[in-house]
Amino acid sequence: MELKSSNRSHDGTQGVYTHSSTATGTEMEFSVFVPDHEDGEKLPVVFYLSGLTCTQANVTEKGEFRAACAELGLIFVAPDTSPRGEGVPDDADGAYDFGLGAGFYVNATEKPFAKTYRMREYIETELPALIGAEFPADMTRVGIMGHSMGGHGALTIALRNPSAYKSVSAFAPIVSPLNCPWGEKALTGYIGADKATWREYDACALIEDGARVPEILVDQGTADNFLEGQLKPELLTQICEKTGQPLTLRMQEGYDHSYYFISTFMRDHLEWHAIRMKS
C-alpha cells in the first residue's frame, strides 16, 4: 500500500492510497478518513460506494463527511468505481455508463471484462481485509452506503452479506438493474444475456428471493433527472412492503442527483449508521 496524499481535516487525517489488487489485477486507489483517537482504539467503519463516472475523489472532495465522522468516531472509506490502467477494457464507444468508471460492483463473467472487472470481490473481500490490517478499524462494526450505481452496490452487497454489515443506506440508488436501461446494458455486458444470473445484482430481486437486512435507509430527490427512467424507488418500496423488509424511503423535495443533494443529507446517514453500529 502506498500513500499518495495526506491532509489534516476536522481533527482527523484524510489519506489517499494505492495498492496492487489481487481481485482486479490492477492498481486500485481509495481514500480513508481516520478521526483522531486514543492509541490502541478501534473505530467503526463506513464504506461509501460512488456512482457512474466517479472515482473516490468525488465524495472525498464534495461529500462533506469529515466533520460528522470526527464527531461520531467513524472511519470513512471510499474506493474507486472500477479497475483502471493499461489493458483494462472500456466501452467500445466510450460511453459513460459502461466500462471505466462504471464497474457496477459485479464480478464480470463476459470477455474481455472478466479478467479485471471484479469489483464485487474487491469490495466484499479484499478491501475490507486491507482496511482491517492497515488502519485502526473495528471490522465487527461496519456499515455500507452509496450513491446511484454505488447505492445499488451498497444494497446488493449488504443483502448478500448481512452478517458483515451492521447498517446499509443509499442516496438515489439504482434499486432494480433488471428493470432499467443502465442495468440492462451493464449486466448484459458484464454477466451475459441470461437474466436469471442478474438477480444476485438486483436489490429488489434479492429481497424477493429471501435476502434480508435489519433495515434500509434511502434518500431520493424529487427533482432527480433519473428518478423515473433509471432509479424507480417505488419498486423497492413495493417489494419491501410485500416481504416485510424494513425500509425508510425519504423523498426529498427539490433535490437532484448531485453532490449538493448528497452532502445535504450525509450527516443524517452517518448518524444513522453510528447508532446502529453501537447497538
Short mmCIF file of N, CA and C in Angstrom, two decimals, residues 18-30 79-89 99-108 112-127 130 190:
data_model
loop_
_atom_site.label_atom_id
_atom_site.label_comp_id
_atom_site.label_asym_id
_atom_site.label_seq_id
_atom_site.Cartn_x
_atom_site.Cartn_y
_atom_site.Cartn_z
N THR A 18 -2.90 3.89 -2.82
CA THR A 18 -2.98 2.93 -3.91
C THR A 18 -2.40 1.60 -3.44
N HIS A 19 -2.84 0.53 -4.10
CA HIS A 19 -2.27 -0.78 -3.82
C HIS A 19 -2.50 -1.67 -5.02
N SER A 20 -1.76 -2.74 -5.10
CA SER A 20 -1.93 -3.73 -6.16
C SER A 20 -3.02 -4.71 -5.74
N SER A 21 -4.09 -4.75 -6.50
CA SER A 21 -5.24 -5.58 -6.16
C SER A 21 -5.11 -6.97 -6.76
N THR A 22 -5.31 -7.97 -5.93
CA THR A 22 -5.36 -9.34 -6.45
C THR A 22 -6.70 -9.63 -7.11
N ALA A 23 -7.76 -8.93 -6.69
CA ALA A 23 -9.09 -9.15 -7.27
C ALA A 23 -9.15 -8.67 -8.71
N THR A 24 -8.67 -7.46 -8.96
CA THR A 24 -8.78 -6.87 -10.30
C THR A 24 -7.51 -7.05 -11.13
N GLY A 25 -6.40 -7.36 -10.48
CA GLY A 25 -5.14 -7.46 -11.20
C GLY A 25 -4.59 -6.12 -11.63
N THR A 26 -5.06 -5.05 -10.99
CA THR A 26 -4.65 -3.69 -11.35
C THR A 26 -4.26 -2.93 -10.09
N GLU A 27 -3.70 -1.73 -10.28
CA GLU A 27 -3.55 -0.80 -9.18
C GLU A 27 -4.92 -0.21 -8.86
N MET A 28 -5.29 -0.20 -7.59
CA MET A 28 -6.55 0.41 -7.17
C MET A 28 -6.25 1.55 -6.21
N GLU A 29 -7.10 2.57 -6.29
CA GLU A 29 -6.93 3.75 -5.45
C GLU A 29 -8.16 3.90 -4.55
N PHE A 30 -7.95 4.33 -3.31
CA PHE A 30 -9.06 4.56 -2.40
C PHE A 30 -8.67 5.65 -1.41
N PRO A 79 -13.70 3.70 -2.05
CA PRO A 79 -12.94 3.09 -3.14
C PRO A 79 -13.33 3.68 -4.49
N ASP A 80 -12.57 3.33 -5.52
CA ASP A 80 -12.90 3.69 -6.89
C ASP A 80 -14.09 2.85 -7.36
N THR A 81 -14.62 3.20 -8.55
CA THR A 81 -15.81 2.54 -9.08
C THR A 81 -15.51 1.45 -10.10
N SER A 82 -14.27 1.33 -10.52
CA SER A 82 -13.91 0.29 -11.49
C SER A 82 -12.40 0.13 -11.49
N PRO A 83 -11.89 -0.97 -12.05
CA PRO A 83 -10.45 -1.04 -12.29
C PRO A 83 -10.06 -0.04 -13.37
N ARG A 84 -8.81 0.36 -13.37
CA ARG A 84 -8.31 1.30 -14.38
C ARG A 84 -6.87 0.92 -14.72
N GLY A 85 -6.37 1.50 -15.79
CA GLY A 85 -4.97 1.30 -16.16
C GLY A 85 -4.82 0.61 -17.50
N GLU A 86 -3.57 0.43 -17.87
CA GLU A 86 -3.25 -0.18 -19.15
C GLU A 86 -3.82 -1.59 -19.24
N GLY A 87 -4.49 -1.86 -20.35
CA GLY A 87 -5.05 -3.19 -20.57
C GLY A 87 -6.44 -3.41 -20.00
N VAL A 88 -6.98 -2.44 -19.26
CA VAL A 88 -8.34 -2.57 -18.72
C VAL A 88 -9.32 -2.16 -19.81
N PRO A 89 -10.22 -3.04 -20.24
CA PRO A 89 -11.13 -2.71 -21.35
C PRO A 89 -12.15 -1.66 -20.95
N GLY A 99 -18.08 0.24 -18.62
CA GLY A 99 -16.62 0.26 -18.70
C GLY A 99 -16.00 1.10 -17.61
N LEU A 100 -14.97 1.86 -17.94
CA LEU A 100 -14.23 2.62 -16.93
C LEU A 100 -15.16 3.58 -16.20
N GLY A 101 -15.10 3.54 -14.87
CA GLY A 101 -15.97 4.37 -14.04
C GLY A 101 -17.36 3.81 -13.85
N ALA A 102 -17.60 2.60 -14.39
CA ALA A 102 -18.95 2.03 -14.34
C ALA A 102 -18.89 0.53 -14.09
N GLY A 103 -18.18 0.14 -13.03
CA GLY A 103 -17.99 -1.28 -12.75
C GLY A 103 -19.19 -2.00 -12.19
N PHE A 104 -20.19 -1.26 -11.69
CA PHE A 104 -21.46 -1.81 -11.18
C PHE A 104 -21.27 -2.82 -10.05
N TYR A 105 -20.08 -2.90 -9.48
CA TYR A 105 -19.83 -3.74 -8.30
C TYR A 105 -20.23 -5.20 -8.54
N VAL A 106 -19.86 -5.69 -9.73
CA VAL A 106 -20.12 -7.08 -10.10
C VAL A 106 -18.79 -7.81 -10.29
N ASN A 107 -18.85 -9.13 -10.32
CA ASN A 107 -17.75 -9.94 -10.84
C ASN A 107 -18.12 -10.33 -12.26
N ALA A 108 -17.51 -9.69 -13.24
CA ALA A 108 -17.86 -9.94 -14.64
C ALA A 108 -17.48 -11.36 -15.04
N PRO A 112 -14.29 -9.07 -22.78
CA PRO A 112 -12.96 -9.11 -22.17
C PRO A 112 -12.94 -8.58 -20.75
N PHE A 113 -14.10 -8.49 -20.10
CA PHE A 113 -14.20 -7.81 -18.80
C PHE A 113 -13.95 -8.72 -17.61
N ALA A 114 -14.05 -10.04 -17.82
CA ALA A 114 -13.99 -10.97 -16.70
C ALA A 114 -12.66 -10.94 -15.95
N LYS A 115 -11.59 -10.60 -16.63
CA LYS A 115 -10.28 -10.65 -16.00
C LYS A 115 -10.09 -9.56 -14.95
N THR A 116 -10.59 -8.35 -15.22
CA THR A 116 -10.30 -7.22 -14.33
C THR A 116 -11.53 -6.65 -13.63
N TYR A 117 -12.72 -6.76 -14.21
CA TYR A 117 -13.91 -6.16 -13.61
C TYR A 117 -14.48 -7.10 -12.55
N ARG A 118 -13.82 -7.07 -11.40
CA ARG A 118 -14.20 -7.93 -10.28
C ARG A 118 -14.37 -7.06 -9.02
N MET A 119 -15.21 -6.05 -9.18
CA MET A 119 -15.42 -5.09 -8.10
C MET A 119 -16.19 -5.70 -6.92
N ARG A 120 -17.03 -6.69 -7.19
CA ARG A 120 -17.72 -7.37 -6.08
C ARG A 120 -16.69 -8.01 -5.15
N GLU A 121 -15.79 -8.78 -5.69
CA GLU A 121 -14.75 -9.42 -4.87
C GLU A 121 -13.90 -8.39 -4.17
N TYR A 122 -13.58 -7.31 -4.87
CA TYR A 122 -12.74 -6.27 -4.29
C TYR A 122 -13.40 -5.62 -3.08
N ILE A 123 -14.69 -5.28 -3.20
CA ILE A 123 -15.40 -4.59 -2.12
C ILE A 123 -15.79 -5.55 -1.00
N GLU A 124 -16.21 -6.75 -1.34
CA GLU A 124 -16.68 -7.68 -0.32
C GLU A 124 -15.55 -8.33 0.47
N THR A 125 -14.39 -8.52 -0.16
CA THR A 125 -13.34 -9.33 0.46
C THR A 125 -12.01 -8.61 0.61
N GLU A 126 -11.46 -8.15 -0.52
CA GLU A 126 -10.08 -7.66 -0.49
C GLU A 126 -9.93 -6.34 0.25
N LEU A 127 -10.75 -5.36 -0.08
CA LEU A 127 -10.59 -4.05 0.57
C LEU A 127 -10.88 -4.10 2.07
N LEU A 130 -7.83 -5.37 3.80
CA LEU A 130 -6.76 -4.38 3.81
C LEU A 130 -7.02 -3.29 4.86
N TYR A 190 -21.48 -7.33 -18.74
CA TYR A 190 -20.58 -7.95 -17.76
C TYR A 190 -20.93 -9.41 -17.45
#
